[in-house]
N, CA and C of each residue as an Amber inpcrd file, in Angstrom:
protein
   642
   0.8290000  -1.2050000   0.0000000   0.0000000   0.0000000   0.0000000
   0.8640000   1.2560000   0.0000000   1.8870000   1.2730000   0.8430000
   2.7560000   2.4490000   0.9200000   3.4990000   2.6700000  -0.3900000
   3.9340000   1.5750000  -1.0170000   4.6590000   1.7020000  -2.2840000
   3.7490000   2.2660000  -3.3630000   2.4670000   1.9330000  -3.3150000
   1.5180000   2.3780000  -4.3400000   1.1780000   3.8520000  -4.2350000
   1.6730000   4.5360000  -3.2130000   1.3680000   5.9550000  -3.0580000
   1.8930000   6.7880000  -4.2160000   2.8780000   6.2700000  -4.9500000
   3.3920000   7.0480000  -6.0790000   2.4480000   7.0150000  -7.2740000
   1.4330000   6.1520000  -7.2280000   0.4300000   6.1320000  -8.2810000
   0.8370000   5.4010000  -9.5420000   2.0040000   4.7790000  -9.5400000
   2.4770000   4.0880000 -10.7360000   2.4790000   2.5850000 -10.4860000
   1.6740000   1.8630000 -11.2480000   1.5430000   0.4250000 -11.0390000
   2.7940000  -0.3530000 -11.3780000   3.5070000   0.0730000 -12.4120000
   4.7120000  -0.6480000 -12.8240000   5.7740000  -0.6100000 -11.7310000
   6.0110000   0.5800000 -11.1960000   7.0080000   0.7190000 -10.1280000
   6.6110000  -0.0910000  -8.9040000   5.3360000  -0.0400000  -8.5570000
   4.8540000  -0.7870000  -7.3980000   5.0920000  -2.2810000  -7.5710000
   4.7620000  -2.7930000  -8.7440000   4.9330000  -4.2230000  -9.0060000
   6.4000000  -4.6230000  -8.9420000   7.2620000  -3.8080000  -9.5350000
   8.6920000  -4.1260000  -9.5330000   9.2560000  -4.1520000  -8.1160000
   8.9060000  -3.1540000  -7.3180000   9.4420000  -3.0700000  -5.9550000
   8.9240000  -4.2200000  -5.0970000   7.6240000  -4.4570000  -5.1510000
   7.0350000  -5.5040000  -4.3070000   7.5070000  -6.8950000  -4.7220000
   7.5610000  -7.1360000  -6.0260000   8.0070000  -8.4550000  -6.4900000
   9.4750000  -8.6900000  -6.1420000  10.2940000  -7.6620000  -6.3050000
  11.7140000  -7.8100000  -5.9710000  11.9100000  -8.1310000  -4.4960000
  11.0450000  -7.5660000  -3.6550000  11.1880000  -7.7720000  -2.2160000
  10.6100000  -9.1030000  -1.7490000   9.4960000  -9.5240000  -2.3390000
   8.7670000 -10.6610000  -1.7800000   8.9630000 -11.9790000  -2.5250000
   9.3330000 -11.9380000  -3.7880000   9.5040000 -13.1980000  -4.5290000
  10.5630000 -14.1000000  -3.8920000  11.7330000 -13.5690000  -3.4840000
  12.7010000 -14.4560000  -2.8100000  12.1390000 -15.1030000  -1.5460000
  11.3360000 -14.3520000  -0.7940000  10.7430000 -14.9030000   0.4290000
   9.7290000 -15.9890000   0.0840000   8.8940000 -15.7170000  -0.9040000
   7.8800000 -16.6940000  -1.3050000   8.5370000 -17.9740000  -1.8190000
   9.6130000 -17.8220000  -2.5920000  10.3030000 -19.0050000  -3.1100000
  10.9710000 -19.7830000  -1.9830000  11.5720000 -19.0680000  -1.0590000
  12.2700000 -19.7200000   0.0460000  11.3100000 -20.5360000   0.9020000
  10.1140000 -20.0020000   1.1000000   9.1280000 -20.6780000   1.9450000
   8.1700000 -21.5540000   1.1470000   8.3710000 -21.5880000  -0.1820000
   7.5180000 -22.3980000  -1.0630000   6.0530000 -21.9590000  -0.9880000
   5.8440000 -20.6550000  -0.8870000   4.4900000 -20.1200000  -0.8070000
   3.8970000 -19.9540000  -2.2000000   2.5900000 -19.8320000  -2.2540000
   1.8700000 -19.7170000  -3.5200000   2.0670000 -18.3220000  -4.1100000
   2.6820000 -18.2530000  -5.2890000   2.9390000 -16.9690000  -5.9360000
   1.6450000 -16.2550000  -6.3300000   0.5920000 -17.0090000  -6.5400000
  -0.6790000 -16.3970000  -6.9130000  -1.1710000 -15.4490000  -5.8220000
  -0.9240000 -15.8090000  -4.5720000  -1.3410000 -14.9430000  -3.4680000
  -0.6380000 -13.5920000  -3.5300000   0.6490000 -13.6190000  -3.8460000
   1.4030000 -12.3700000  -3.9600000   0.8260000 -11.5010000  -5.0700000
   0.5490000 -12.1130000  -6.2100000  -0.0170000 -11.3580000  -7.3230000
  -1.3690000 -10.7530000  -6.9830000  -2.2070000 -11.5240000  -6.3120000
  -3.5430000 -11.0310000  -5.9440000  -3.4420000  -9.8530000  -4.9810000
  -2.5850000  -9.9710000  -3.9820000  -2.4540000  -8.8980000  -2.9910000
  -1.9030000  -7.6200000  -3.6200000  -0.9110000  -7.7630000  -4.4990000
  -0.3420000  -6.5820000  -5.1560000  -1.3880000  -5.9000000  -6.0290000
  -2.1180000  -6.6930000  -6.8000000  -3.1130000  -6.1180000  -7.7100000
  -4.2430000  -5.4470000  -6.9310000  -4.7120000  -6.0980000  -5.8690000
  -5.8010000  -5.5150000  -5.0850000  -5.3970000  -4.1700000  -4.4860000
  -4.2380000  -4.1340000  -3.8450000  -3.7910000  -2.8940000  -3.2200000
  -3.5020000  -1.8190000  -4.2660000  -2.8290000  -2.2120000  -5.3260000
  -2.4290000  -1.2320000  -6.3330000  -3.6360000  -0.6520000  -7.0620000
  -4.6390000  -1.4750000  -7.2860000  -5.8460000  -0.9930000  -7.9570000
  -6.5390000   0.0770000  -7.1250000  -6.5670000  -0.1260000  -5.8220000
  -7.2110000   0.8560000  -4.9390000  -6.3970000   2.1420000  -4.8800000
  -5.0870000   2.0090000  -4.6620000  -4.2410000   3.1910000  -4.5160000
  -4.0850000   3.9540000  -5.8250000  -4.3550000   3.2960000  -6.9300000
  -4.2630000   3.9610000  -8.2290000  -5.3630000   4.9990000  -8.4170000
  -6.3440000   5.0050000  -7.5140000  -7.4230000   5.9840000  -7.5850000
  -7.0190000   7.3360000  -7.0010000  -5.8230000   7.4310000  -6.4410000
  -5.3490000   8.7170000  -5.9300000  -5.2640000   9.7290000  -7.0720000
  -5.4330000  11.0110000  -6.7760000  -5.5030000  12.0280000  -7.8460000
  -4.2970000  12.0580000  -8.7690000  -3.1190000  11.6630000  -8.2770000
  -1.9360000  11.6940000  -9.1340000  -1.6910000  10.3470000  -9.8140000
  -2.5680000   9.3890000  -9.5960000  -2.4560000   8.1090000 -10.2930000
  -2.9220000   8.2410000 -11.7330000  -2.5130000   7.3140000 -12.5630000
  -2.8190000   7.3980000 -13.9860000  -4.2990000   7.5060000 -14.3200000
  -5.1430000   6.5540000 -13.8960000  -6.5670000   6.6020000 -14.2700000
  -7.2690000   7.8580000 -13.7740000  -7.0360000   8.2130000 -12.5170000
  -7.7120000   9.3890000 -11.9670000  -7.1900000  10.6720000 -12.5990000
  -5.8960000  10.7300000 -12.8640000  -5.3290000  11.9210000 -13.5090000
  -5.9370000  12.1300000 -14.8880000  -6.1150000  11.0510000 -15.6290000
  -6.7270000  11.1720000 -16.9580000  -8.1840000  11.6110000 -16.8480000
  -8.8970000  11.0250000 -15.8880000 -10.3020000  11.4060000 -15.7060000
 -10.4300000  12.8670000 -15.2850000  -9.5350000  13.3230000 -14.4090000
  -9.5660000  14.7170000 -13.9680000  -9.2990000  15.6640000 -15.1260000
  -8.3610000  15.2860000 -15.9940000  -8.0250000  16.1520000 -17.1260000
  -9.1860000  16.2470000 -18.1120000  -9.8220000  15.1240000 -18.3630000
 -10.9110000  15.1060000 -19.3450000 -12.1660000  15.7790000 -18.8010000
 -12.4860000  15.5010000 -17.5400000 -13.7090000  16.0370000 -16.9410000
 -13.5200000  17.4260000 -16.3420000 -12.2660000  17.9120000 -16.3380000
 -11.9370000  19.2490000 -15.8390000 -12.3430000  19.4180000 -14.3750000
 -11.9170000  18.4690000 -13.5500000 -12.1300000  18.5610000 -12.1050000
 -10.7630000  18.5910000 -11.4290000 -10.7310000  19.0190000 -10.1690000
  -9.4570000  19.1070000  -9.4610000  -9.3560000  18.0140000  -8.4060000
  -8.4140000  18.1900000  -7.4780000  -8.1440000  17.1510000  -6.4820000
  -9.2890000  16.9560000  -5.4940000 -10.3290000  17.7870000  -5.5650000
 -11.4860000  17.5930000  -4.6850000 -12.1610000  16.2450000  -4.9180000
 -11.8650000  15.6430000  -6.0580000 -12.4480000  14.3280000  -6.3430000
 -12.0440000  13.3060000  -5.2850000 -10.9070000  13.5650000  -4.6180000
 -10.4540000  12.6560000  -3.5680000 -11.4560000  12.5920000  -2.4210000
 -12.1830000  13.6700000  -2.2020000 -13.1890000  13.7010000  -1.1390000
 -14.2300000  12.6060000  -1.3410000 -14.5750000  12.3570000  -2.5900000
 -15.6000000  11.3620000  -2.8960000 -15.0150000   9.9500000  -3.0020000
 -13.7510000   9.8660000  -3.3810000 -13.1270000   8.5560000  -3.5410000
 -12.6350000   7.9690000  -2.2240000 -12.2550000   8.8340000  -1.2890000
 -11.5730000   8.3830000  -0.0740000 -12.3750000   7.3860000   0.7620000
 -13.6620000   7.6050000   1.0310000 -14.3900000   6.6160000   1.8580000
 -14.3840000   5.2100000   1.2580000 -14.6320000   5.1180000  -0.0330000
 -14.6090000   3.8050000  -0.6770000 -13.2270000   3.1820000  -0.6720000
 -12.1990000   4.0100000  -0.8490000 -10.8300000   3.5010000  -0.8250000
 -10.4710000   2.9490000   0.5520000 -10.8860000   3.6590000   1.5950000
 -10.5850000   3.2080000   2.9610000 -11.2710000   1.8720000   3.2520000
 -12.5240000   1.7510000   2.8540000 -13.2490000   0.4930000   3.0760000
 -12.6020000  -0.6540000   2.2990000 -12.2190000  -0.3810000   1.0520000
 -11.6000000  -1.4230000   0.2310000 -10.2490000  -1.8460000   0.8020000
  -9.4560000  -0.8740000   1.2540000  -8.1590000  -1.1940000   1.8500000
  -8.3290000  -1.9950000   3.1370000  -9.3150000  -1.6170000   3.9330000
  -9.5710000  -2.3560000   5.1710000  -9.9540000  -3.8020000   4.8680000
 -10.7320000  -4.0020000   3.8200000 -11.1270000  -5.3610000   3.4250000
  -9.9090000  -6.1930000   3.0270000  -9.0100000  -5.5830000   2.2530000
  -7.8170000  -6.3100000   1.8030000  -6.8710000  -6.5920000   2.9700000
  -6.6520000  -5.5790000   3.8190000  -5.6650000  -5.7030000   4.8950000
  -6.1490000  -6.6220000   6.0150000  -7.4140000  -6.4790000   6.3850000
  -7.9000000  -7.1870000   7.5740000  -8.6490000  -8.4810000   7.2660000
  -8.9480000  -8.7300000   5.9780000  -9.6260000  -9.9860000   5.6680000
  -8.8720000 -10.8210000   4.6300000  -8.6300000 -10.2450000   3.4560000
  -8.0320000 -11.0300000   2.3710000  -6.6260000 -11.5020000   2.7360000
  -5.7580000 -10.5610000   3.1460000  -4.3720000 -10.9260000   3.4580000
  -4.2760000 -11.9190000   4.6220000  -4.9600000 -11.6870000   5.7570000
  -4.9000000 -12.6830000   6.8380000  -5.4650000 -14.0410000   6.4310000
  -6.5190000 -14.0300000   5.6250000  -7.1060000 -15.2980000   5.1770000
  -6.1020000 -16.0900000   4.3360000  -5.4230000 -15.4050000   3.4270000
  -4.4030000 -16.0770000   2.6180000  -3.2490000 -16.5620000   3.4870000
  -2.8610000 -15.7450000   4.4570000  -1.7700000 -16.1340000   5.3370000
  -2.0970000 -17.3710000   6.1550000  -3.3000000 -17.4190000   6.6900000
  -3.7030000 -18.5900000   7.4800000  -3.7850000 -19.8420000   6.6120000
  -4.2490000 -19.6680000   5.3820000  -4.3350000 -20.8200000   4.4770000
  -2.9420000 -21.3660000   4.1490000  -1.9840000 -20.4690000   3.9320000
  -0.6200000 -20.9040000   3.6400000   0.0350000 -21.5390000   4.8680000
  -0.2390000 -20.9940000   6.0330000   0.3210000 -21.5870000   7.2560000
  -0.2430000 -22.9900000   7.4770000  -1.5140000 -23.1590000   7.1760000
  -2.1260000 -24.4820000   7.3170000  -1.5230000 -25.4670000   6.3240000
  -1.1960000 -24.9730000   5.1210000  -0.6490000 -25.8490000   4.0820000
   0.8210000 -26.1690000   4.3200000   1.5970000 -25.1730000   4.7480000
   3.0450000 -25.3350000   4.8490000   3.5440000 -25.5440000   6.2740000
   2.7460000 -25.1150000   7.2440000   3.2240000 -25.1550000   8.6150000
   4.0870000 -23.9330000   8.9150000   4.7240000 -23.9390000  10.0670000
   5.5780000 -22.8300000  10.4860000   7.0350000 -23.2250000  10.3010000
   7.7770000 -22.3750000   9.6030000   9.1850000 -22.6620000   9.3590000
  10.0430000 -21.5470000   9.9380000  11.0460000 -21.9280000  10.6870000
  11.9650000 -20.9620000  11.2790000  13.1620000 -20.7580000  10.3490000
  13.4400000 -19.5020000  10.0210000  14.5820000 -19.1830000   9.1700000
  15.7780000 -18.7920000  10.0350000  16.9390000 -19.1950000   9.6020000
  18.1580000 -18.8230000  10.3190000  18.5270000 -17.3820000   9.9900000
  19.4080000 -16.8170000  10.7980000  19.8590000 -15.4450000  10.5470000
  20.5660000 -15.3350000   9.2010000  21.3010000 -16.3750000   8.8270000
  22.0020000 -16.3580000   7.5420000  21.0120000 -16.3240000   6.3780000
  19.9410000 -17.0870000   6.4860000  18.9350000 -17.1100000   5.4210000
  18.2200000 -15.7650000   5.3100000  17.9420000 -15.1500000   6.4410000
  17.2880000 -13.8380000   6.4220000  18.2030000 -12.7880000   5.8110000
  19.4780000 -12.8230000   6.1900000  20.4390000 -11.8700000   5.6230000
  20.5860000 -12.0640000   4.1170000  20.5430000 -13.3130000   3.6790000
  20.6770000 -13.6040000   2.2540000  19.5140000 -13.0260000   1.4540000
  18.3110000 -13.0800000   2.0240000  17.1320000 -12.5880000   1.3120000
  17.0050000 -11.0710000   1.3590000  17.5350000 -10.4500000   2.3970000
  17.3410000  -9.0090000   2.5740000  18.5410000  -8.1660000   2.1770000
  19.6780000  -8.7950000   1.9590000  20.8740000  -8.0210000   1.6240000
  20.7820000  -7.4750000   0.2050000  21.3280000  -6.2870000   0.0070000
  21.3490000  -5.6340000  -1.3010000  22.7000000  -5.8940000  -1.9480000
  22.6830000  -6.6000000  -3.0730000  23.9350000  -6.9560000  -3.7440000
  24.2190000  -6.0590000  -4.9400000  23.2170000  -5.3450000  -5.4130000
  23.4010000  -4.4650000  -6.5650000  24.1000000  -3.1830000  -6.1070000
  25.2930000  -2.8890000  -6.6190000  26.0090000  -1.6810000  -6.1710000
  25.2830000  -0.3880000  -6.5250000  24.5610000  -0.3780000  -7.6410000
  23.8250000   0.8280000  -8.0240000  22.6970000   1.1210000  -7.0400000
  22.0180000   0.0710000  -6.5990000  20.9440000   0.2480000  -5.6150000
  21.5170000   0.7150000  -4.2840000  22.6310000   0.1270000  -3.8930000
  23.2610000   0.5240000  -2.6280000  23.6950000   1.9850000  -2.6610000
  24.0930000   2.4440000  -3.8390000  24.5820000   3.8180000  -3.9640000
  23.4810000   4.8480000  -3.7740000  22.2710000   4.5370000  -4.2350000
  21.1920000   5.5280000  -4.1610000  20.3600000   5.4030000  -2.8900000
  20.5760000   4.3630000  -2.1210000  19.8060000   4.1940000  -0.8870000
  20.2400000   5.2080000   0.1650000  19.2640000   5.6620000   0.9470000
  19.5390000   6.6120000   2.0250000  18.8250000   6.1400000   3.2940000
  19.2910000   5.0410000   3.8920000  18.6000000   4.5210000   5.0890000
  18.6220000   5.4900000   6.2630000  19.6360000   6.3470000   6.3300000
  19.7040000   7.3120000   7.4290000  18.6770000   8.4300000   7.2800000
  18.0580000   8.5290000   6.0910000  17.0460000   9.5610000   5.8500000
  15.6310000   8.9890000   5.9160000  15.5000000   7.7760000   6.4240000
  14.1950000   7.1100000   6.4300000  13.1550000   7.9240000   7.2060000
  13.5240000   8.3920000   8.3830000  12.5790000   9.1360000   9.2200000
  12.1620000  10.4400000   8.5420000  13.1380000  11.1590000   8.0040000
  12.8280000  12.4250000   7.3280000  11.9150000  12.1910000   6.1250000
  12.2530000  11.1950000   5.3090000  11.4470000  10.9170000   4.1210000
  10.0370000  10.4640000   4.4950000   9.9390000   9.6790000   5.5640000
   8.6220000   9.2370000   6.0100000   7.7560000  10.3980000   6.4670000
   8.3520000  11.2970000   7.2500000   7.6010000  12.4610000   7.7340000
   7.1900000  13.3580000   6.5660000   8.1080000  13.5690000   5.6290000
   7.8050000  14.4050000   4.4650000   6.6530000  13.8170000   3.6510000
   6.6820000  12.5140000   3.4460000   5.6140000  11.8530000   2.6830000
   4.2730000  11.9780000   3.3920000   4.2710000  11.7410000   4.6970000
   3.0230000  11.8300000   5.4640000   2.4660000  13.2520000   5.4330000
   3.3460000  14.2360000   5.5670000   2.9030000  15.6390000   5.5430000
   2.2870000  15.9870000   4.1890000   2.9310000  15.5480000   3.1110000
   2.4090000  15.8500000   1.7730000   1.0440000  15.2080000   1.5480000
   0.9250000  13.9310000   1.9030000  -0.3490000  13.2370000   1.7000000
  -1.4340000  13.8540000   2.5780000  -1.0910000  14.1430000   3.8380000
  -2.0750000  14.7350000   4.7490000  -2.5140000  16.1090000   4.2500000
  -1.5610000  16.8890000   3.7540000  -1.8880000  18.2240000   3.2410000
  -2.7960000  18.1180000   2.0170000  -2.4920000  17.1640000   1.1500000
  -3.3120000  16.9890000  -0.0470000  -4.7440000  16.6120000   0.3250000
  -4.8820000  15.6810000   1.2570000  -6.2200000  15.2600000   1.6790000
  -6.9320000  16.4040000   2.3920000  -6.2080000  17.0940000   3.2820000
  -6.8250000  18.1940000   4.0310000  -7.2410000  19.3350000   3.1120000
  -6.5300000  19.5110000   2.0050000  -6.8720000  20.5880000   1.0710000
  -8.2550000  20.4000000   0.4710000  -8.7060000  19.1480000   0.4270000
 -10.0320000  18.8770000  -0.1210000 -11.1390000  19.2970000   0.8400000
 -10.7880000  19.4540000   2.1290000 -11.7940000  19.7810000   3.1330000
 -11.6070000  21.1800000   3.7210000 -10.3580000  21.6500000   3.7880000
 -10.0640000  22.9450000   4.4130000  -9.5360000  23.8940000   3.3370000
 -10.3470000  24.8200000   2.9220000  -9.9680000  25.7130000   1.8280000
  -8.8420000  26.6680000   2.2160000  -8.6960000  26.9460000   3.5210000
  -7.6890000  27.9100000   3.9600000  -6.2680000  27.4360000   3.6610000
  -6.0560000  26.1250000   3.6390000  -4.7090000  25.5980000   3.3900000
  -4.6210000  24.9170000   2.0240000  -5.6420000  25.1040000   1.2050000
  -5.6770000  24.4260000  -0.0940000  -4.5410000  24.9060000  -0.9890000
  -3.8670000  23.9500000  -1.6060000  -2.8100000  24.2350000  -2.5720000
  -3.0020000  23.3390000  -3.7830000  -2.6550000  23.8180000  -4.9700000
  -2.7330000  22.9490000  -6.1460000  -1.8380000  21.7240000  -5.9560000
  -2.3260000  20.5340000  -6.2580000  -1.5010000  19.3290000  -6.0790000
  -0.1670000  19.4080000  -6.8070000  -0.1770000  20.0410000  -7.9900000
   1.0650000  20.1640000  -8.7530000   2.1170000  20.9350000  -7.9650000
   1.7130000  22.0620000  -7.3820000   2.6480000  22.8750000  -6.6040000
   3.0900000  22.1400000  -5.3430000   2.1600000  21.4530000  -4.7170000
   2.4630000  20.7330000  -3.4770000   3.5290000  19.6640000  -3.7060000
   3.3520000  18.8820000  -4.7590000   4.3090000  17.8130000  -5.0250000
   5.6120000  18.3510000  -5.6110000   5.5400000  19.4670000  -6.2930000
   6.7630000  20.0800000  -6.8080000   7.6580000  20.5290000  -5.6590000
   7.0590000  21.1710000  -4.6650000   7.8230000  21.6060000  -3.4940000
   8.3610000  20.3970000  -2.7290000   7.5210000  19.3800000  -2.5500000
   7.9520000  18.1780000  -1.8410000   9.0940000  17.4660000  -2.5450000
   9.0180000  17.3970000  -3.8680000  10.0850000  16.7510000  -4.6390000
  11.3970000  17.5110000  -4.5060000  11.3160000  18.8250000  -4.5710000
  12.5340000  19.6410000  -4.4290000  13.1680000  19.4510000  -3.0520000
  12.3330000  19.4420000  -2.0190000  12.8530000  19.2470000  -0.6570000
  13.5020000  17.8720000  -0.5260000  12.8290000  16.8410000  -1.0510000
  13.3600000  15.4780000  -0.9470000  14.6770000  15.3390000  -1.7040000
  14.7520000  15.9240000  -2.8870000  15.9830000  15.8330000  -3.6730000
  17.1420000  16.5390000  -2.9770000  16.8920000  17.7360000  -2.4750000
  17.9690000  18.4910000  -1.8310000  18.4320000  17.8260000  -0.5370000
  17.5070000  17.1990000   0.1780000  17.8670000  16.5650000   1.4470000
  18.5960000  15.2390000   1.2350000  18.1300000  14.4530000   0.2640000
  18.7060000  13.1250000   0.0510000  19.9240000  13.1400000  -0.8630000
  19.9310000  14.0510000  -1.8210000  21.0300000  14.1110000  -2.7970000
  21.4930000  15.5630000  -2.9340000  22.3500000  16.0090000  -2.0330000
  22.7820000  17.4200000  -2.0490000  23.5090000  17.8220000  -3.3330000
  24.1840000  16.8700000  -3.9830000  24.9290000  17.1990000  -5.1950000
  23.9820000  17.3070000  -6.3900000  24.2190000  18.3290000  -7.2030000
  23.3490000  18.5800000  -8.3540000  23.3810000  17.4230000  -9.3490000
  24.5450000  16.8120000  -9.5120000  24.6620000  15.6880000 -10.4370000
  23.8120000  14.5030000 -10.0120000  23.8010000  14.2200000  -8.7150000
  22.9770000  13.1230000  -8.2060000  21.4910000  13.4250000  -8.3820000
  21.1210000  14.6810000  -8.1880000  19.7200000  15.0650000  -8.3820000
  19.2900000  14.8520000  -9.8300000  20.1570000  15.2280000 -10.7510000
  19.8410000  15.0520000 -12.1760000  19.6670000  13.5780000 -12.5260000
  20.5140000  12.7350000 -11.9510000  20.4050000  11.2980000 -12.2160000
  19.0830000  10.7390000 -11.6980000  18.6790000  11.1720000 -10.5110000
  17.4250000  10.6780000  -9.9320000  16.2260000  11.1510000 -10.7440000
  16.2720000  12.3960000 -11.2030000  15.1780000  12.9080000 -12.0320000
  15.1110000  12.1380000 -13.3460000  16.2740000  11.8800000 -13.9340000
  16.3030000  11.1320000 -15.1850000  15.8310000   9.7010000 -15.0250000
  16.1770000   9.0880000 -13.8810000  15.7980000   7.6910000 -13.6610000
  14.3060000   7.5290000 -13.4120000  13.6840000   8.5340000 -12.8040000
  12.2660000   8.4270000 -12.4490000  11.3530000   9.2590000 -13.3430000
  11.9450000  10.0420000 -14.2290000  11.1300000  10.9070000 -15.0740000
  10.2500000  10.1510000 -16.0500000  10.6850000   8.9550000 -16.4380000
   9.9080000   8.1880000 -17.4100000   8.5100000   7.8660000 -16.9290000
   8.3740000   7.5600000 -15.6390000   7.0530000   7.2430000 -15.0940000
   6.1140000   8.4420000 -15.1990000   6.6500000   9.6290000 -14.8980000
   5.8180000  10.8340000 -14.9730000   5.4420000  11.1560000 -16.4160000
   6.3880000  10.9570000 -17.3250000   6.1230000  11.2570000 -18.7370000
   5.0120000  10.3640000 -19.2790000   4.9900000   9.1070000 -18.8620000
   3.9450000   8.1940000 -19.3250000   2.5630000   8.6970000 -18.9400000
   2.4300000   9.1590000 -17.6970000   1.1320000   9.6720000 -17.2480000
   0.7450000  10.9170000 -18.0420000   1.7100000  11.8090000 -18.2690000
   1.4290000  13.0340000 -19.0280000   0.9740000  12.6990000 -20.4430000
   1.6560000  11.7540000 -21.0770000   1.2840000  11.3590000 -22.4410000
  -0.1310000  10.7830000 -22.4700000  -0.4490000   9.9620000 -21.4760000
  -1.7910000   9.3800000 -21.4200000  -2.8540000  10.4510000 -21.2010000
  -2.5360000  11.4580000 -20.3830000  -3.4870000  12.5530000 -20.1580000
  -3.7200000  13.3230000 -21.4540000  -2.6400000  13.6130000 -22.1850000
  -2.7800000  14.3030000 -23.4670000  -3.5900000  13.4560000 -24.4530000
  -3.3170000  12.1580000 -24.4670000  -4.0480000  11.2700000 -25.3760000
  -5.5350000  11.2480000 -25.0450000  -5.8490000  11.2140000 -23.7450000
  -7.2550000  11.2380000 -23.3400000  -7.9150000  12.5480000 -23.7470000
  -7.1670000  13.6560000 -23.6120000  -7.7020000  14.9530000 -24.0280000
  -7.9650000  15.0170000 -25.5240000  -7.0330000  14.4780000 -26.3080000
  -7.2160000  14.4450000 -27.7640000  -8.4250000  13.5960000 -28.1380000
  -8.5460000  12.4610000 -27.4810000  -9.6650000  11.5550000 -27.7660000
 -11.0030000  12.2370000 -27.4770000 -11.0970000  12.8940000 -26.3080000
 -12.3380000  13.5820000 -25.9610000 -12.5750000  14.7780000 -26.8700000
 -11.4860000  15.4440000 -27.2890000 -11.6380000  16.5610000 -28.2150000
 -12.2310000  16.1210000 -29.5400000 -11.7730000  14.9790000 -30.0320000
 -12.3260000  14.4370000 -31.2730000 -13.8080000  14.0910000 -31.1110000
 -14.1280000  13.4900000 -29.9830000 -15.5230000  13.1130000 -29.7470000
 -16.4320000  14.3350000 -29.7010000 -15.9670000  15.3800000 -29.0010000
 -16.8120000  16.5590000 -28.8360000 -16.7930000  17.4440000 -30.0820000
 -15.6160000  17.5830000 -30.6910000 -15.4970000  18.4610000 -31.8510000
 -16.2290000  17.9510000 -33.0790000 -16.2810000  16.6520000 -33.2400000
 -16.9450000  16.0770000 -34.4120000 -18.4310000  15.8250000 -34.1800000
 -18.8890000  16.0450000 -32.9530000 -20.3060000  15.8310000 -32.6640000
 -20.6510000  14.4080000 -32.2840000 -19.6480000  13.5230000 -32.2280000
 -19.9320000  12.1240000 -31.8900000 -20.4390000  11.9830000 -30.4600000
 -19.9240000  12.8310000 -29.5520000 -20.3470000  12.7440000 -28.1510000
 -21.8400000  13.0230000 -28.0220000 -22.3140000  14.0650000 -28.7240000
 -23.7430000  14.3820000 -28.6610000 -24.5770000  13.3060000 -29.3360000
 -24.0550000  12.7570000 -30.4260000 -24.8020000  11.7140000 -31.1390000
 -24.9480000  10.4630000 -30.2920000 -23.9030000  10.1580000 -29.5170000
 -23.9790000   8.9830000 -28.6520000 -24.9020000   9.2270000 -27.4680000
């Protein structure tokens, strides 16, 4: 769920699969359960205003982040269903099938250690608390903006400021900042292209009269 906050399904799948597939293989757990849990959580979190589907709908329908006010109750109920029913049910079923297995410290270290030097280079474990607080503040501010007009800020400006703060705090060198922007810019570009495509599609429908005819 936390990984899905970025609104990009591809990134979420890559991160979660990279983290959990070794564990599932080691314990001989059912991979289908992992896929179901990732898809369920990611589908719900993708409804956030900066996620692909909602961003396209907002652009076409010309609405702002206030749409989160209407989506949030359903999202909370759906997340509660997945977290408190689906996941525990799958876990109990796997425990019944496989039993309880104790892993040694060596096995745990083998599954959790980072061997890729590029990944180790960009990690900032000492900034975990700062990054967590920054993320919570941004999300809380975005949600509160839908209810409290006095502190309302455009989501674009809010995330732009948050991104700048995160980059400067985690990667003080300008070269490192450029690399991080380049590495993650592709995900943002995909959403922008899809929003433009949705706008063009709706423009054709409305401009040619097909929308009224339908």
